[in-house]
């Protein structure tokens, strides 16, 4: 993409191809990117919330930011905003007794959050298959440790760290410069003690 050149990226069509027409209707329809001196100026069509859609995943000194394409940041362009679903269950020990309302809860607990992340990767610079972005996604999944998460959607649920369970990466039919991906993850709390020094 040369300086002064503007391109229109039809996000709605890509989301419709990846996730269905209903989900696409909930998202913005398009963005216009204009490049000047290796900086991007971005114009939006439709509403979006820049506060809740800014999601960052950090590990080993690297950061993947899943909103930067829409904020005009060409240095860390990674993907449009993630679509995330959060699910959580109680961890209960129940004992049944005779009579009405015949359950006694002996122990209460809360299981970790189960998180489903879905999105698309777009090569806005070269308009080709986004090999480098797929490589970054692969490295993120290969990281066999916790990943720090930053964003309002995590913060409001007291989630600081997650670990990944599975990943799916699929070429997006009809768009050679786009790839669909999904992650399944769980929240996890940082361990503050060890067996070597249990009282510290």
PDB file of C-alpha atoms in Angstrom:
ATOM      1  CA  UNK A   1       0.000   0.000   0.000  1.00  0.00           C
ATOM      2  CA  UNK A   2       1.591   3.278  -1.147  1.00  0.00           C
ATOM      3  CA  UNK A   3       1.404   6.664   0.571  1.00  0.00           C
ATOM      4  CA  UNK A   4      -1.789   8.540  -0.248  1.00  0.00           C
ATOM      5  CA  UNK A   5      -3.597   5.355  -1.198  1.00  0.00           C
ATOM      6  CA  UNK A   6      -6.944   4.595   0.418  1.00  0.00           C
ATOM      7  CA  UNK A   7      -8.473   1.148   0.628  1.00  0.00           C
ATOM      8  CA  UNK A   8     -11.899   0.095   1.862  1.00  0.00           C
ATOM      9  CA  UNK A   9     -12.014  -3.083   3.934  1.00  0.00           C
ATOM     10  CA  UNK A  10     -15.485  -4.598   3.995  1.00  0.00           C
ATOM     11  CA  UNK A  11     -15.477  -6.131   7.471  1.00  0.00           C
ATOM     12  CA  UNK A  12     -19.167  -7.039   7.383  1.00  0.00           C
ATOM     13  CA  UNK A  13     -18.677  -9.337   4.388  1.00  0.00           C
ATOM     14  CA  UNK A  14     -15.702 -11.017   6.059  1.00  0.00           C
ATOM     15  CA  UNK A  15     -17.574 -11.497   9.341  1.00  0.00           C
ATOM     16  CA  UNK A  16     -20.599 -12.838   7.435  1.00  0.00           C
ATOM     17  CA  UNK A  17     -18.391 -15.363   5.656  1.00  0.00           C
ATOM     18  CA  UNK A  18     -16.683 -16.386   8.904  1.00  0.00           C
ATOM     19  CA  UNK A  19     -19.486 -16.269  11.482  1.00  0.00           C
ATOM     20  CA  UNK A  20     -22.791 -15.807   9.658  1.00  0.00           C
ATOM     21  CA  UNK A  21     -24.916 -12.896   8.545  1.00  0.00           C
ATOM     22  CA  UNK A  22     -26.536 -12.315  11.961  1.00  0.00           C
ATOM     23  CA  UNK A  23     -23.202 -11.720  13.697  1.00  0.00           C
ATOM     24  CA  UNK A  24     -22.034  -9.510  10.833  1.00  0.00           C
ATOM     25  CA  UNK A  25     -25.089  -7.285  11.229  1.00  0.00           C
ATOM     26  CA  UNK A  26     -24.025  -6.531  14.814  1.00  0.00           C
ATOM     27  CA  UNK A  27     -20.611  -5.261  13.710  1.00  0.00           C
ATOM     28  CA  UNK A  28     -19.388  -2.291  11.724  1.00  0.00           C
ATOM     29  CA  UNK A  29     -19.803  -2.537   7.974  1.00  0.00           C
ATOM     30  CA  UNK A  30     -16.483  -1.129   6.736  1.00  0.00           C
ATOM     31  CA  UNK A  31     -13.356   0.885   7.462  1.00  0.00           C
ATOM     32  CA  UNK A  32     -11.346   3.087   5.123  1.00  0.00           C
ATOM     33  CA  UNK A  33      -7.569   3.072   5.606  1.00  0.00           C
ATOM     34  CA  UNK A  34      -5.403   5.850   4.171  1.00  0.00           C
ATOM     35  CA  UNK A  35      -1.626   5.544   4.420  1.00  0.00           C
ATOM     36  CA  UNK A  36       0.598   8.623   4.799  1.00  0.00           C
ATOM     37  CA  UNK A  37       4.265   8.340   5.779  1.00  0.00           C
ATOM     38  CA  UNK A  38       3.825   4.798   7.164  1.00  0.00           C
ATOM     39  CA  UNK A  39       0.941   5.924   9.387  1.00  0.00           C
ATOM     40  CA  UNK A  40      -2.671   4.962   8.876  1.00  0.00           C
ATOM     41  CA  UNK A  41      -5.656   7.272   9.062  1.00  0.00           C
ATOM     42  CA  UNK A  42      -8.807   5.304   9.765  1.00  0.00           C
ATOM     43  CA  UNK A  43     -12.408   6.258   9.014  1.00  0.00           C
ATOM     44  CA  UNK A  44     -15.212   4.173  10.487  1.00  0.00           C
ATOM     45  CA  UNK A  45     -18.653   3.291   9.216  1.00  0.00           C
ATOM     46  CA  UNK A  46     -21.115   2.206  11.901  1.00  0.00           C
ATOM     47  CA  UNK A  47     -20.808   2.309  15.679  1.00  0.00           C
ATOM     48  CA  UNK A  48     -18.198   0.573  17.779  1.00  0.00           C
ATOM     49  CA  UNK A  49     -16.905   0.991  21.303  1.00  0.00           C
ATOM     50  CA  UNK A  50     -13.122   1.551  21.384  1.00  0.00           C
ATOM     51  CA  UNK A  51     -12.965   1.009  25.155  1.00  0.00           C
ATOM     52  CA  UNK A  52     -14.515  -2.461  25.339  1.00  0.00           C
ATOM     53  CA  UNK A  53     -13.074  -3.726  22.057  1.00  0.00           C
ATOM     54  CA  UNK A  54      -9.395  -3.064  22.873  1.00  0.00           C
ATOM     55  CA  UNK A  55      -8.006  -6.480  23.924  1.00  0.00           C
ATOM     56  CA  UNK A  56      -4.346  -7.259  24.553  1.00  0.00           C
ATOM     57  CA  UNK A  57      -2.642 -10.607  25.179  1.00  0.00           C
ATOM     58  CA  UNK A  58       0.882 -10.474  26.666  1.00  0.00           C
ATOM     59  CA  UNK A  59       3.483 -13.211  27.074  1.00  0.00           C
ATOM     60  CA  UNK A  60       7.312 -13.357  27.128  1.00  0.00           C
ATOM     61  CA  UNK A  61       7.585  -9.630  26.455  1.00  0.00           C
ATOM     62  CA  UNK A  62       5.361  -9.812  23.340  1.00  0.00           C
ATOM     63  CA  UNK A  63       1.940  -8.212  23.005  1.00  0.00           C
ATOM     64  CA  UNK A  64      -0.823  -9.034  20.549  1.00  0.00           C
ATOM     65  CA  UNK A  65      -3.351  -6.228  20.331  1.00  0.00           C
ATOM     66  CA  UNK A  66      -6.707  -7.128  18.796  1.00  0.00           C
ATOM     67  CA  UNK A  67      -7.945  -3.650  18.089  1.00  0.00           C
ATOM     68  CA  UNK A  68      -4.972  -1.762  16.689  1.00  0.00           C
ATOM     69  CA  UNK A  69      -6.073  -2.024  13.050  1.00  0.00           C
ATOM     70  CA  UNK A  70      -9.082   0.112  13.890  1.00  0.00           C
ATOM     71  CA  UNK A  71      -7.042   2.635  15.850  1.00  0.00           C
ATOM     72  CA  UNK A  72      -4.658   3.279  12.954  1.00  0.00           C
ATOM     73  CA  UNK A  73      -1.651   1.579  14.553  1.00  0.00           C
ATOM     74  CA  UNK A  74       0.323   0.032  11.703  1.00  0.00           C
ATOM     75  CA  UNK A  75       3.105  -1.284  13.959  1.00  0.00           C
ATOM     76  CA  UNK A  76       0.957  -3.910  15.655  1.00  0.00           C
ATOM     77  CA  UNK A  77      -1.908  -4.427  13.221  1.00  0.00           C
ATOM     78  CA  UNK A  78      -3.219  -7.850  14.136  1.00  0.00           C
ATOM     79  CA  UNK A  79      -6.981  -8.167  13.741  1.00  0.00           C
ATOM     80  CA  UNK A  80     -10.323  -6.427  14.055  1.00  0.00           C
ATOM     81  CA  UNK A  81     -11.882  -6.669  17.531  1.00  0.00           C
ATOM     82  CA  UNK A  82     -12.325 -10.121  19.024  1.00  0.00           C
ATOM     83  CA  UNK A  83     -15.730 -11.627  19.644  1.00  0.00           C
ATOM     84  CA  UNK A  84     -15.665 -13.248  23.080  1.00  0.00           C
ATOM     85  CA  UNK A  85     -18.099 -15.385  25.058  1.00  0.00           C
ATOM     86  CA  UNK A  86     -17.636 -15.972  28.791  1.00  0.00           C
ATOM     87  CA  UNK A  87     -19.154 -18.892  30.710  1.00  0.00           C
ATOM     88  CA  UNK A  88     -18.747 -19.920  34.351  1.00  0.00           C
ATOM     89  CA  UNK A  89     -20.184 -22.592  36.637  1.00  0.00           C
ATOM     90  CA  UNK A  90     -20.408 -23.235  40.357  1.00  0.00           C
ATOM     91  CA  UNK A  91     -18.354 -26.042  41.921  1.00  0.00           C
ATOM     92  CA  UNK A  92     -20.709 -27.500  44.526  1.00  0.00           C
ATOM     93  CA  UNK A  93     -20.848 -30.555  46.755  1.00  0.00           C
ATOM     94  CA  UNK A  94     -24.533 -31.340  47.265  1.00  0.00           C
ATOM     95  CA  UNK A  95     -26.216 -33.891  49.486  1.00  0.00           C
ATOM     96  CA  UNK A  96     -29.816 -34.956  48.917  1.00  0.00           C
ATOM     97  CA  UNK A  97     -32.134 -35.378  51.891  1.00  0.00           C
ATOM     98  CA  UNK A  98     -35.785 -36.413  52.364  1.00  0.00           C
ATOM     99  CA  UNK A  99     -38.581 -33.897  51.976  1.00  0.00           C
ATOM    100  CA  UNK A 100     -39.094 -30.701  50.003  1.00  0.00           C
ATOM    101  CA  UNK A 101     -36.124 -28.666  48.763  1.00  0.00           C
ATOM    102  CA  UNK A 102     -34.093 -31.743  49.511  1.00  0.00           C
ATOM    103  CA  UNK A 103     -30.589 -30.506  48.740  1.00  0.00           C
ATOM    104  CA  UNK A 104     -27.957 -29.373  51.220  1.00  0.00           C
ATOM    105  CA  UNK A 105     -24.925 -27.616  49.782  1.00  0.00           C
ATOM    106  CA  UNK A 106     -21.909 -28.739  51.820  1.00  0.00           C
ATOM    107  CA  UNK A 107     -19.278 -26.833  49.940  1.00  0.00           C
ATOM    108  CA  UNK A 108     -19.471 -23.766  47.703  1.00  0.00           C
ATOM    109  CA  UNK A 109     -16.951 -22.891  45.050  1.00  0.00           C
ATOM    110  CA  UNK A 110     -16.679 -21.194  41.701  1.00  0.00           C
ATOM    111  CA  UNK A 111     -14.999 -22.727  38.669  1.00  0.00           C
ATOM    112  CA  UNK A 112     -12.749 -20.671  36.355  1.00  0.00           C
ATOM    113  CA  UNK A 113     -14.194 -18.716  33.443  1.00  0.00           C
ATOM    114  CA  UNK A 114     -14.424 -20.621  30.151  1.00  0.00           C
ATOM    115  CA  UNK A 115     -13.664 -18.157  27.360  1.00  0.00           C
ATOM    116  CA  UNK A 116     -14.344 -18.516  23.643  1.00  0.00           C
ATOM    117  CA  UNK A 117     -12.471 -16.042  21.401  1.00  0.00           C
ATOM    118  CA  UNK A 118     -13.226 -15.669  17.706  1.00  0.00           C
ATOM    119  CA  UNK A 119     -11.887 -13.297  15.110  1.00  0.00           C
ATOM    120  CA  UNK A 120     -10.330 -12.783  11.719  1.00  0.00           C
ATOM    121  CA  UNK A 121      -6.834 -11.799  10.619  1.00  0.00           C
ATOM    122  CA  UNK A 122      -6.487  -9.431   7.654  1.00  0.00           C
ATOM    123  CA  UNK A 123      -3.299  -8.470   5.807  1.00  0.00           C
ATOM    124  CA  UNK A 124      -4.139  -4.801   5.193  1.00  0.00           C
ATOM    125  CA  UNK A 125      -0.631  -3.951   3.973  1.00  0.00           C
ATOM    126  CA  UNK A 126      -0.064  -6.468   1.150  1.00  0.00           C
ATOM    127  CA  UNK A 127      -3.611  -7.837   0.685  1.00  0.00           C
ATOM    128  CA  UNK A 128      -2.233 -11.395   0.630  1.00  0.00           C
ATOM    129  CA  UNK A 129      -2.610 -14.460   2.844  1.00  0.00           C
ATOM    130  CA  UNK A 130      -1.634 -13.171   6.345  1.00  0.00           C
ATOM    131  CA  UNK A 131       1.255 -15.594   6.947  1.00  0.00           C
ATOM    132  CA  UNK A 132       3.028 -13.423   9.522  1.00  0.00           C
ATOM    133  CA  UNK A 133      -0.149 -12.953  11.578  1.00  0.00           C
ATOM    134  CA  UNK A 134      -0.865 -16.704  11.511  1.00  0.00           C
ATOM    135  CA  UNK A 135       2.707 -17.306  12.672  1.00  0.00           C
ATOM    136  CA  UNK A 136       2.182 -14.919  15.632  1.00  0.00           C
ATOM    137  CA  UNK A 137      -1.051 -16.691  16.502  1.00  0.00           C
ATOM    138  CA  UNK A 138       0.716 -20.061  16.363  1.00  0.00           C
ATOM    139  CA  UNK A 139       3.516 -18.804  18.659  1.00  0.00           C
ATOM    140  CA  UNK A 140       0.925 -17.529  21.123  1.00  0.00           C
ATOM    141  CA  UNK A 141      -0.751 -20.935  21.287  1.00  0.00           C
ATOM    142  CA  UNK A 142       2.595 -22.773  21.573  1.00  0.00           C
ATOM    143  CA  UNK A 143       3.393 -20.749  24.702  1.00  0.00           C
ATOM    144  CA  UNK A 144       2.890 -23.369  27.411  1.00  0.00           C
ATOM    145  CA  UNK A 145       2.283 -21.031  30.287  1.00  0.00           C
ATOM    146  CA  UNK A 146      -0.202 -18.399  31.383  1.00  0.00           C
ATOM    147  CA  UNK A 147      -0.924 -15.347  29.217  1.00  0.00           C
ATOM    148  CA  UNK A 148      -1.623 -11.928  30.716  1.00  0.00           C
ATOM    149  CA  UNK A 149      -4.831 -10.338  29.431  1.00  0.00           C
ATOM    150  CA  UNK A 150      -5.739  -6.643  29.341  1.00  0.00           C
ATOM    151  CA  UNK A 151      -9.132  -5.206  28.485  1.00  0.00           C
ATOM    152  CA  UNK A 152     -12.384  -4.062  30.041  1.00  0.00           C
ATOM    153  CA  UNK A 153     -14.136  -7.365  29.261  1.00  0.00           C
ATOM    154  CA  UNK A 154     -11.497  -9.193  31.339  1.00  0.00           C
ATOM    155  CA  UNK A 155     -11.150  -6.548  34.035  1.00  0.00           C
ATOM    156  CA  UNK A 156     -14.861  -6.489  34.915  1.00  0.00           C
ATOM    157  CA  UNK A 157     -14.716 -10.254  35.562  1.00  0.00           C
ATOM    158  CA  UNK A 158     -11.462 -10.077  37.601  1.00  0.00           C
ATOM    159  CA  UNK A 159      -9.523 -12.027  34.964  1.00  0.00           C
ATOM    160  CA  UNK A 160      -5.795 -11.253  34.852  1.00  0.00           C
ATOM    161  CA  UNK A 161      -4.385 -14.449  33.371  1.00  0.00           C
ATOM    162  CA  UNK A 162      -5.621 -17.151  31.009  1.00  0.00           C
ATOM    163  CA  UNK A 163      -4.280 -20.343  29.482  1.00  0.00           C
ATOM    164  CA  UNK A 164      -5.234 -21.767  26.092  1.00  0.00           C
ATOM    165  CA  UNK A 165      -6.875 -25.141  25.514  1.00  0.00           C
ATOM    166  CA  UNK A 166      -7.354 -25.280  21.742  1.00  0.00           C
ATOM    167  CA  UNK A 167      -7.068 -23.214  18.580  1.00  0.00           C
ATOM    168  CA  UNK A 168      -8.631 -23.376  15.132  1.00  0.00           C
ATOM    169  CA  UNK A 169      -7.242 -21.509  12.090  1.00  0.00           C
ATOM    170  CA  UNK A 170      -9.208 -21.626   8.833  1.00  0.00           C
ATOM    171  CA  UNK A 171      -8.779 -19.737   5.527  1.00  0.00           C
ATOM    172  CA  UNK A 172     -11.759 -17.472   4.887  1.00  0.00           C
ATOM    173  CA  UNK A 173     -13.597 -18.494   1.721  1.00  0.00           C
ATOM    174  CA  UNK A 174     -13.759 -15.695  -0.837  1.00  0.00           C
ATOM    175  CA  UNK A 175     -11.071 -13.519   0.825  1.00  0.00           C
ATOM    176  CA  UNK A 176      -7.475 -14.499   0.108  1.00  0.00           C
ATOM    177  CA  UNK A 177      -6.130 -11.844   2.519  1.00  0.00           C
ATOM    178  CA  UNK A 178      -8.170 -13.054   5.531  1.00  0.00           C
ATOM    179  CA  UNK A 179      -8.084 -15.999   7.949  1.00  0.00           C
ATOM    180  CA  UNK A 180     -10.675 -17.018  10.530  1.00  0.00           C
ATOM    181  CA  UNK A 181      -9.494 -18.222  13.941  1.00  0.00           C
ATOM    182  CA  UNK A 182     -10.905 -19.263  17.305  1.00  0.00           C
ATOM    183  CA  UNK A 183      -9.442 -20.011  20.742  1.00  0.00           C
ATOM    184  CA  UNK A 184     -10.801 -21.731  23.811  1.00  0.00           C
ATOM    185  CA  UNK A 185      -9.233 -20.586  27.065  1.00  0.00           C
ATOM    186  CA  UNK A 186      -9.743 -20.670  30.826  1.00  0.00           C
ATOM    187  CA  UNK A 187      -9.031 -18.055  33.449  1.00  0.00           C
ATOM    188  CA  UNK A 188      -6.417 -18.856  36.071  1.00  0.00           C
ATOM    189  CA  UNK A 189      -5.120 -17.157  39.191  1.00  0.00           C
ATOM    190  CA  UNK A 190      -1.415 -16.559  39.661  1.00  0.00           C
ATOM    191  CA  UNK A 191       0.210 -18.869  42.222  1.00  0.00           C
ATOM    192  CA  UNK A 192       1.670 -16.795  45.053  1.00  0.00           C
ATOM    193  CA  UNK A 193       3.420 -19.575  46.996  1.00  0.00           C
ATOM    194  CA  UNK A 194       5.427 -22.717  46.369  1.00  0.00           C
ATOM    195  CA  UNK A 195       6.068 -25.985  48.222  1.00  0.00           C
ATOM    196  CA  UNK A 196       9.642 -24.861  48.818  1.00  0.00           C
ATOM    197  CA  UNK A 197       8.504 -21.763  50.762  1.00  0.00           C
ATOM    198  CA  UNK A 198       4.855 -22.391  51.680  1.00  0.00           C
ATOM    199  CA  UNK A 199       4.682 -19.625  54.326  1.00  0.00           C
ATOM    200  CA  UNK A 200       6.051 -16.805  52.152  1.00  0.00           C
TER     201      UNK A 200
END
